[in-house]
Amino acid sequence: MGGVQDSSPPAFSGNCPCLSGEQYADCCGRFHRGGSAAPTAEQLMRSRYSAFVLRDAAYLLRTWHPDTRPGELELDPATEWRRLDIVSTSRGGPLDSEGTVEFKAHFRHDGERGVHHETSRFLRVDRRWYYFDEAVS
């Protein structure tokens, strides 16, 4: 795959994949469409999870800090993301410049269940949140 070809988000309706309880269009969909930016690190984390569910690599790259962003991103179509659990957040509010979100993303890959457990670091630059990297303890 030579980079990301299509920058338009995939069509999706119904409840948001991030499990906020809101409709996708009113939740992560507004961030995916570019109509607004996630105001907190947790909301960016949720929108990035939803982008994995919908295989929206363009959004993932757009919200990845340029210092750590890969040149391209290929998403595995055999991975089916099932549920997001936010374990904890630290800072990451509208007035913060950094924050962390610990989460568990449940998935199935080739029929096997798995959990991706990570504490992600986020930075806010020019009033926009970006995923920076995985915090290593």
Coordinates of N, CA and C in Angstrom, one line a residue:
M1 N 0.9 -1.2 0.0 CA 0.0 0.0 0.0 C 0.9 1.2 0.0
G2 N 0.7 2.1 -0.9 CA 1.6 3.3 -1.0 C 1.0 4.5 -0.4
G3 N 0.8 4.5 0.9 CA 0.1 5.6 1.6 C -1.4 5.5 1.6
V4 N -2.0 6.5 2.0 CA -3.5 6.5 2.1 C -4.1 7.1 0.8
Q5 N -5.0 6.4 0.2 CA -5.5 6.9 -1.1 C -6.7 7.8 -0.9
D6 N -7.7 7.4 0.0 CA -8.9 8.1 0.1 C -9.0 8.8 1.5
S7 N -9.3 10.1 1.5 CA -9.3 10.8 2.8 C -10.7 11.0 3.3
S8 N -11.7 10.5 2.6 CA -13.1 10.6 3.1 C -13.4 9.4 4.0
P9 N -14.1 9.7 5.2 CA -14.4 8.7 6.1 C -15.4 7.7 5.6
P10 N -15.3 6.5 6.0 CA -16.3 5.5 5.5 C -17.7 5.8 6.0
A11 N -18.7 5.4 5.3 CA -20.1 5.6 5.7 C -20.4 4.7 6.8
F12 N -21.1 5.2 7.8 CA -21.5 4.4 9.0 C -22.6 5.1 9.6
S13 N -23.6 4.3 10.1 CA -24.7 4.9 10.9 C -25.0 4.0 12.1
G14 N -25.7 4.6 13.0 CA -26.1 3.8 14.2 C -25.2 4.3 15.4
N15 N -25.2 3.4 16.4 CA -24.5 3.8 17.6 C -23.0 3.8 17.3
C16 N -22.3 4.7 18.0 CA -20.9 4.9 17.8 C -20.1 3.7 18.2
P17 N -19.1 3.3 17.4 CA -18.3 2.1 17.8 C -17.5 2.3 19.1
C18 N -17.3 3.6 19.5 CA -16.5 3.8 20.8 C -17.3 3.5 22.0
L19 N -18.6 3.2 21.8 CA -19.5 2.8 22.9 C -19.9 3.9 23.9
S20 N -19.9 5.1 23.4 CA -20.3 6.3 24.2 C -21.8 6.3 24.5
G21 N -22.5 5.6 23.7 CA -24.0 5.6 23.8 C -24.6 6.6 22.8
E22 N -23.8 7.4 22.1 CA -24.3 8.4 21.2 C -24.3 7.8 19.8
Q23 N -25.0 8.5 18.9 CA -25.0 8.1 17.5 C -23.7 8.5 16.9
Y24 N -23.2 7.7 16.0 CA -21.9 7.9 15.4 C -21.7 9.3 14.8
A25 N -22.8 9.8 14.1 CA -22.7 11.1 13.5 C -22.5 12.2 14.5
D26 N -23.0 12.1 15.7 CA -22.9 13.1 16.7 C -21.7 12.9 17.6
C27 N -21.0 11.8 17.5 CA -19.9 11.4 18.3 C -18.6 11.4 17.5
C28 N -18.0 10.3 17.3 CA -16.8 10.3 16.5 C -16.9 10.7 15.1
G29 N -18.1 10.5 14.5 CA -18.3 10.9 13.1 C -17.9 12.3 12.8
R30 N -18.3 13.2 13.7 CA -18.0 14.6 13.5 C -16.5 14.9 13.4
F31 N -15.7 14.1 14.2 CA -14.3 14.3 14.1 C -13.7 13.6 12.9
H32 N -14.2 12.5 12.5 CA -13.8 11.8 11.3 C -14.0 12.6 10.1
R33 N -15.2 13.3 10.0 CA -15.5 14.2 8.9 C -14.7 15.5 8.8
G34 N -14.0 15.8 10.0 CA -13.2 17.0 10.0 C -14.0 18.3 10.4
G35 N -15.3 18.1 10.8 CA -16.1 19.2 11.2 C -15.7 19.8 12.5
S36 N -15.1 19.1 13.4 CA -14.5 19.6 14.6 C -13.4 18.7 15.1
A37 N -12.6 19.2 16.0 CA -11.5 18.4 16.6 C -11.9 17.9 18.0
A38 N -11.4 16.8 18.3 CA -11.7 16.2 19.7 C -11.2 17.2 20.7
P39 N -12.0 17.6 21.7 CA -11.6 18.6 22.7 C -10.8 18.0 23.8
T40 N -10.7 16.7 24.0 CA -10.0 16.1 25.1 C -9.2 14.9 24.5
A41 N -8.2 14.5 25.3 CA -7.4 13.3 24.9 C -8.2 12.1 24.8
E42 N -9.2 11.9 25.8 CA -10.0 10.7 25.8 C -10.9 10.7 24.6
Q43 N -11.5 11.8 24.2 CA -12.3 11.9 23.0 C -11.5 11.6 21.8
L44 N -10.3 12.0 21.7 CA -9.4 11.7 20.6 C -9.2 10.2 20.6
M45 N -8.9 9.6 21.7 CA -8.7 8.1 21.8 C -9.9 7.4 21.3
R46 N -11.1 7.8 21.8 CA -12.3 7.1 21.3 C -12.5 7.2 19.8
S47 N -12.2 8.4 19.3 CA -12.4 8.6 17.8 C -11.3 7.8 17.1
R48 N -10.1 7.6 17.6 CA -9.1 6.8 16.9 C -9.5 5.3 17.0
Y49 N -10.1 4.9 18.1 CA -10.6 3.5 18.2 C -11.7 3.3 17.1
S50 N -12.6 4.2 17.0 CA -13.7 4.1 16.0 C -13.1 4.1 14.6
A51 N -12.0 4.9 14.4 CA -11.3 4.8 13.1 C -10.7 3.5 12.8
F52 N -10.2 2.8 13.8 CA -9.7 1.4 13.6 C -10.9 0.5 13.3
V53 N -12.0 0.7 14.0 CA -13.2 -0.2 13.7 C -13.6 0.0 12.2
L54 N -13.6 1.3 11.8 CA -14.1 1.6 10.4 C -12.9 1.6 9.4
R55 N -11.7 1.2 9.8 CA -10.6 1.2 8.9 C -10.3 2.5 8.2
D56 N -10.4 3.6 8.9 CA -10.2 4.9 8.4 C -8.7 5.3 8.7
A57 N -7.8 4.8 7.9 CA -6.4 5.0 8.1 C -6.0 6.5 7.9
A58 N -6.7 7.2 7.1 CA -6.4 8.6 6.8 C -6.6 9.4 8.1
Y59 N -7.7 9.1 8.9 CA -8.0 9.8 10.1 C -6.9 9.5 11.2
L60 N -6.5 8.2 11.2 CA -5.5 7.8 12.2 C -4.2 8.6 11.9
L61 N -3.8 8.7 10.7 CA -2.6 9.4 10.3 C -2.7 10.9 10.6
R62 N -3.9 11.5 10.3 CA -4.1 12.9 10.5 C -4.0 13.3 12.0
T63 N -4.4 12.3 12.9 CA -4.4 12.6 14.3 C -3.2 12.1 15.1
W64 N -2.2 11.7 14.3 CA -0.9 11.1 14.9 C 0.1 12.3 14.8
H65 N 0.8 12.5 15.9 CA 1.7 13.6 16.0 C 2.8 13.4 15.0
P66 N 3.2 14.5 14.2 CA 4.2 14.3 13.1 C 5.5 13.8 13.6
D67 N 5.9 14.0 14.8 CA 7.2 13.5 15.3 C 7.3 11.9 15.4
T68 N 6.1 11.3 15.5 CA 6.0 9.8 15.7 C 5.2 9.1 14.6
R69 N 4.6 9.9 13.7 CA 3.6 9.3 12.7 C 4.4 8.5 11.7
P70 N 3.9 7.3 11.4 CA 4.5 6.5 10.3 C 4.2 7.2 8.9
G71 N 5.0 6.8 7.9 CA 4.8 7.3 6.6 C 3.5 6.8 6.0
E72 N 3.1 5.6 6.4 CA 1.9 5.0 5.9 C 1.3 4.0 6.9
L73 N 0.1 3.7 6.8 CA -0.6 2.8 7.8 C -1.4 1.8 7.1
E74 N -1.2 0.6 7.2 CA -2.0 -0.5 6.6 C -2.7 -1.2 7.7
L75 N -4.0 -1.2 7.7 CA -4.9 -1.8 8.7 C -5.2 -3.2 8.3
D76 N -5.1 -4.2 9.2 CA -5.4 -5.6 8.9 C -6.9 -5.8 8.8
P77 N -7.4 -6.2 7.6 CA -8.8 -6.5 7.5 C -9.3 -7.7 8.3
A78 N -8.4 -8.5 8.7 CA -8.8 -9.7 9.5 C -9.0 -9.4 11.0
T79 N -8.7 -8.2 11.4 CA -8.9 -7.8 12.8 C -10.2 -7.1 12.9
E80 N -11.1 -7.6 13.8 CA -12.4 -7.0 14.0 C -12.4 -6.5 15.4
W81 N -12.5 -5.2 15.5 CA -12.5 -4.5 16.8 C -13.9 -4.6 17.4
R82 N -14.0 -5.1 18.7 CA -15.3 -5.4 19.3 C -15.7 -4.4 20.4
R83 N -14.8 -4.0 21.2 CA -15.2 -3.2 22.4 C -14.0 -2.3 22.9
L84 N -14.3 -1.1 23.3 CA -13.3 -0.3 23.9 C -13.7 0.0 25.4
D85 N -12.7 -0.3 26.3 CA -12.9 0.1 27.7 C -11.8 1.1 28.1
I86 N -12.3 2.3 28.5 CA -11.3 3.3 29.0 C -11.1 2.9 30.5
V87 N -9.8 2.6 30.8 CA -9.4 2.2 32.2 C -9.2 3.4 33.0
S88 N -8.4 4.4 32.5 CA -8.2 5.6 33.3 C -7.7 6.7 32.3
T89 N -7.8 8.0 32.8 CA -7.2 9.1 32.1 C -6.5 10.0 33.1
S90 N -5.5 10.6 32.6 CA -4.7 11.6 33.4 C -4.5 12.8 32.6
R91 N -4.9 14.0 33.1 CA -4.9 15.2 32.4 C -5.6 15.0 31.0
G92 N -5.2 15.7 30.0 CA -5.8 15.6 28.7 C -7.1 16.4 28.5
G93 N -7.3 17.4 29.4 CA -8.5 18.2 29.2 C -8.3 19.3 28.2
P94 N -9.4 20.1 28.0 CA -9.3 21.2 27.0 C -8.2 22.2 27.3
L95 N -7.8 22.4 28.5 CA -6.7 23.4 28.8 C -5.4 22.8 29.0
D96 N -5.2 21.4 29.0 CA -4.0 20.8 29.2 C -3.2 20.7 27.9
S97 N -1.9 20.5 28.0 CA -1.1 20.4 26.8 C -0.6 18.9 26.6
E98 N -0.9 18.0 27.6 CA -0.6 16.6 27.4 C -1.5 15.8 28.3
G99 N -1.6 14.6 27.9 CA -2.5 13.7 28.7 C -2.2 12.2 28.4
T100 N -2.7 11.4 29.2 CA -2.6 9.9 28.9 C -4.0 9.3 29.1
V101 N -4.2 8.2 28.3 CA -5.4 7.5 28.4 C -5.0 6.0 28.4
E102 N -5.4 5.3 29.4 CA -5.2 3.8 29.5 C -6.5 3.2 29.0
F103 N -6.3 2.2 28.1 CA -7.5 1.6 27.5 C -7.3 0.1 27.3
K104 N -8.4 -0.6 27.1 CA -8.3 -2.0 26.6 C -9.2 -2.0 25.4
A105 N -8.7 -2.5 24.2 CA -9.4 -2.6 23.0 C -9.5 -4.1 22.7
H106 N -10.8 -4.6 22.8 CA -11.0 -6.0 22.6 C -11.2 -6.3 21.1
F107 N -10.7 -7.4 20.6 CA -10.7 -7.7 19.2 C -10.8 -9.2 18.9
R108 N -11.1 -9.5 17.7 CA -11.0 -10.9 17.2 C -10.1 -10.8 15.9
H109 N -9.3 -11.8 15.9 CA -8.4 -11.9 14.7 C -8.4 -13.4 14.3
D110 N -8.8 -13.7 13.1 CA -8.9 -15.0 12.6 C -9.7 -15.9 13.6
G111 N -10.7 -15.4 14.2 CA -11.6 -16.2 15.1 C -11.1 -16.2 16.5
E112 N -9.9 -15.7 16.8 CA -9.4 -15.8 18.1 C -9.6 -14.4 18.8
R113 N -10.0 -14.5 20.1 CA -10.2 -13.2 20.9 C -8.8 -12.7 21.4
G114 N -8.8 -11.4 21.5 CA -7.6 -10.7 22.1 C -7.9 -9.4 22.7
V115 N -7.0 -8.9 23.4 CA -7.1 -7.6 24.1 C -5.8 -6.8 23.9
H116 N -6.0 -5.6 23.3 CA -4.8 -4.7 23.2 C -4.9 -3.7 24.4
H117 N -4.0 -3.8 25.3 CA -4.0 -3.0 26.5 C -2.9 -2.0 26.4
E118 N -3.2 -0.7 26.5 CA -2.1 0.3 26.2 C -2.4 1.6 27.1
T119 N -1.4 2.3 27.4 CA -1.5 3.6 28.0 C -0.9 4.5 26.9
S120 N -1.7 5.3 26.3 CA -1.3 6.2 25.2 C -1.0 7.6 25.7
R121 N 0.0 8.2 25.1 CA 0.3 9.6 25.4 C -0.2 10.5 24.3
F122 N -0.8 11.6 24.7 CA -1.3 12.6 23.7 C -0.8 14.0 24.0
L123 N -0.5 14.7 23.0 CA -0.1 16.1 23.1 C -1.1 17.0 22.4
R124 N -1.2 18.2 22.9 CA -2.1 19.2 22.3 C -1.2 20.3 21.7
V125 N -1.3 20.5 20.4 CA -0.5 21.5 19.7 C -1.5 22.4 18.9
D126 N -1.4 23.7 19.1 CA -2.3 24.6 18.4 C -3.7 24.2 18.6
R127 N -4.1 23.9 19.8 CA -5.5 23.6 20.3 C -6.0 22.3 19.6
R128 N -5.1 21.4 19.1 CA -5.6 20.1 18.6 C -4.8 19.0 19.3
W129 N -5.5 18.0 19.6 CA -4.9 16.8 20.3 C -4.4 15.9 19.2
Y130 N -3.2 15.3 19.6 CA -2.6 14.3 18.7 C -2.2 13.1 19.5
Y131 N -2.3 11.9 19.0 CA -1.7 10.7 19.6 C -0.2 10.9 19.4
F132 N 0.6 10.7 20.5 CA 2.0 10.8 20.4 C 2.7 9.4 20.4
D133 N 2.4 8.6 21.4 CA 3.0 7.2 21.5 C 2.4 6.5 22.6
E134 N 2.9 5.2 22.8 CA 2.5 4.4 23.9 C 3.5 4.7 25.0
A135 N 2.9 5.0 26.2 CA 3.7 5.3 27.4 C 4.4 4.0 27.8
V136 N 5.7 4.0 28.1 CA 6.3 2.8 28.5 C 6.7 2.9 30.0
S137 N 6.3 1.9 30.8 CA 6.5 2.1 32.2 C 7.8 1.4 32.6

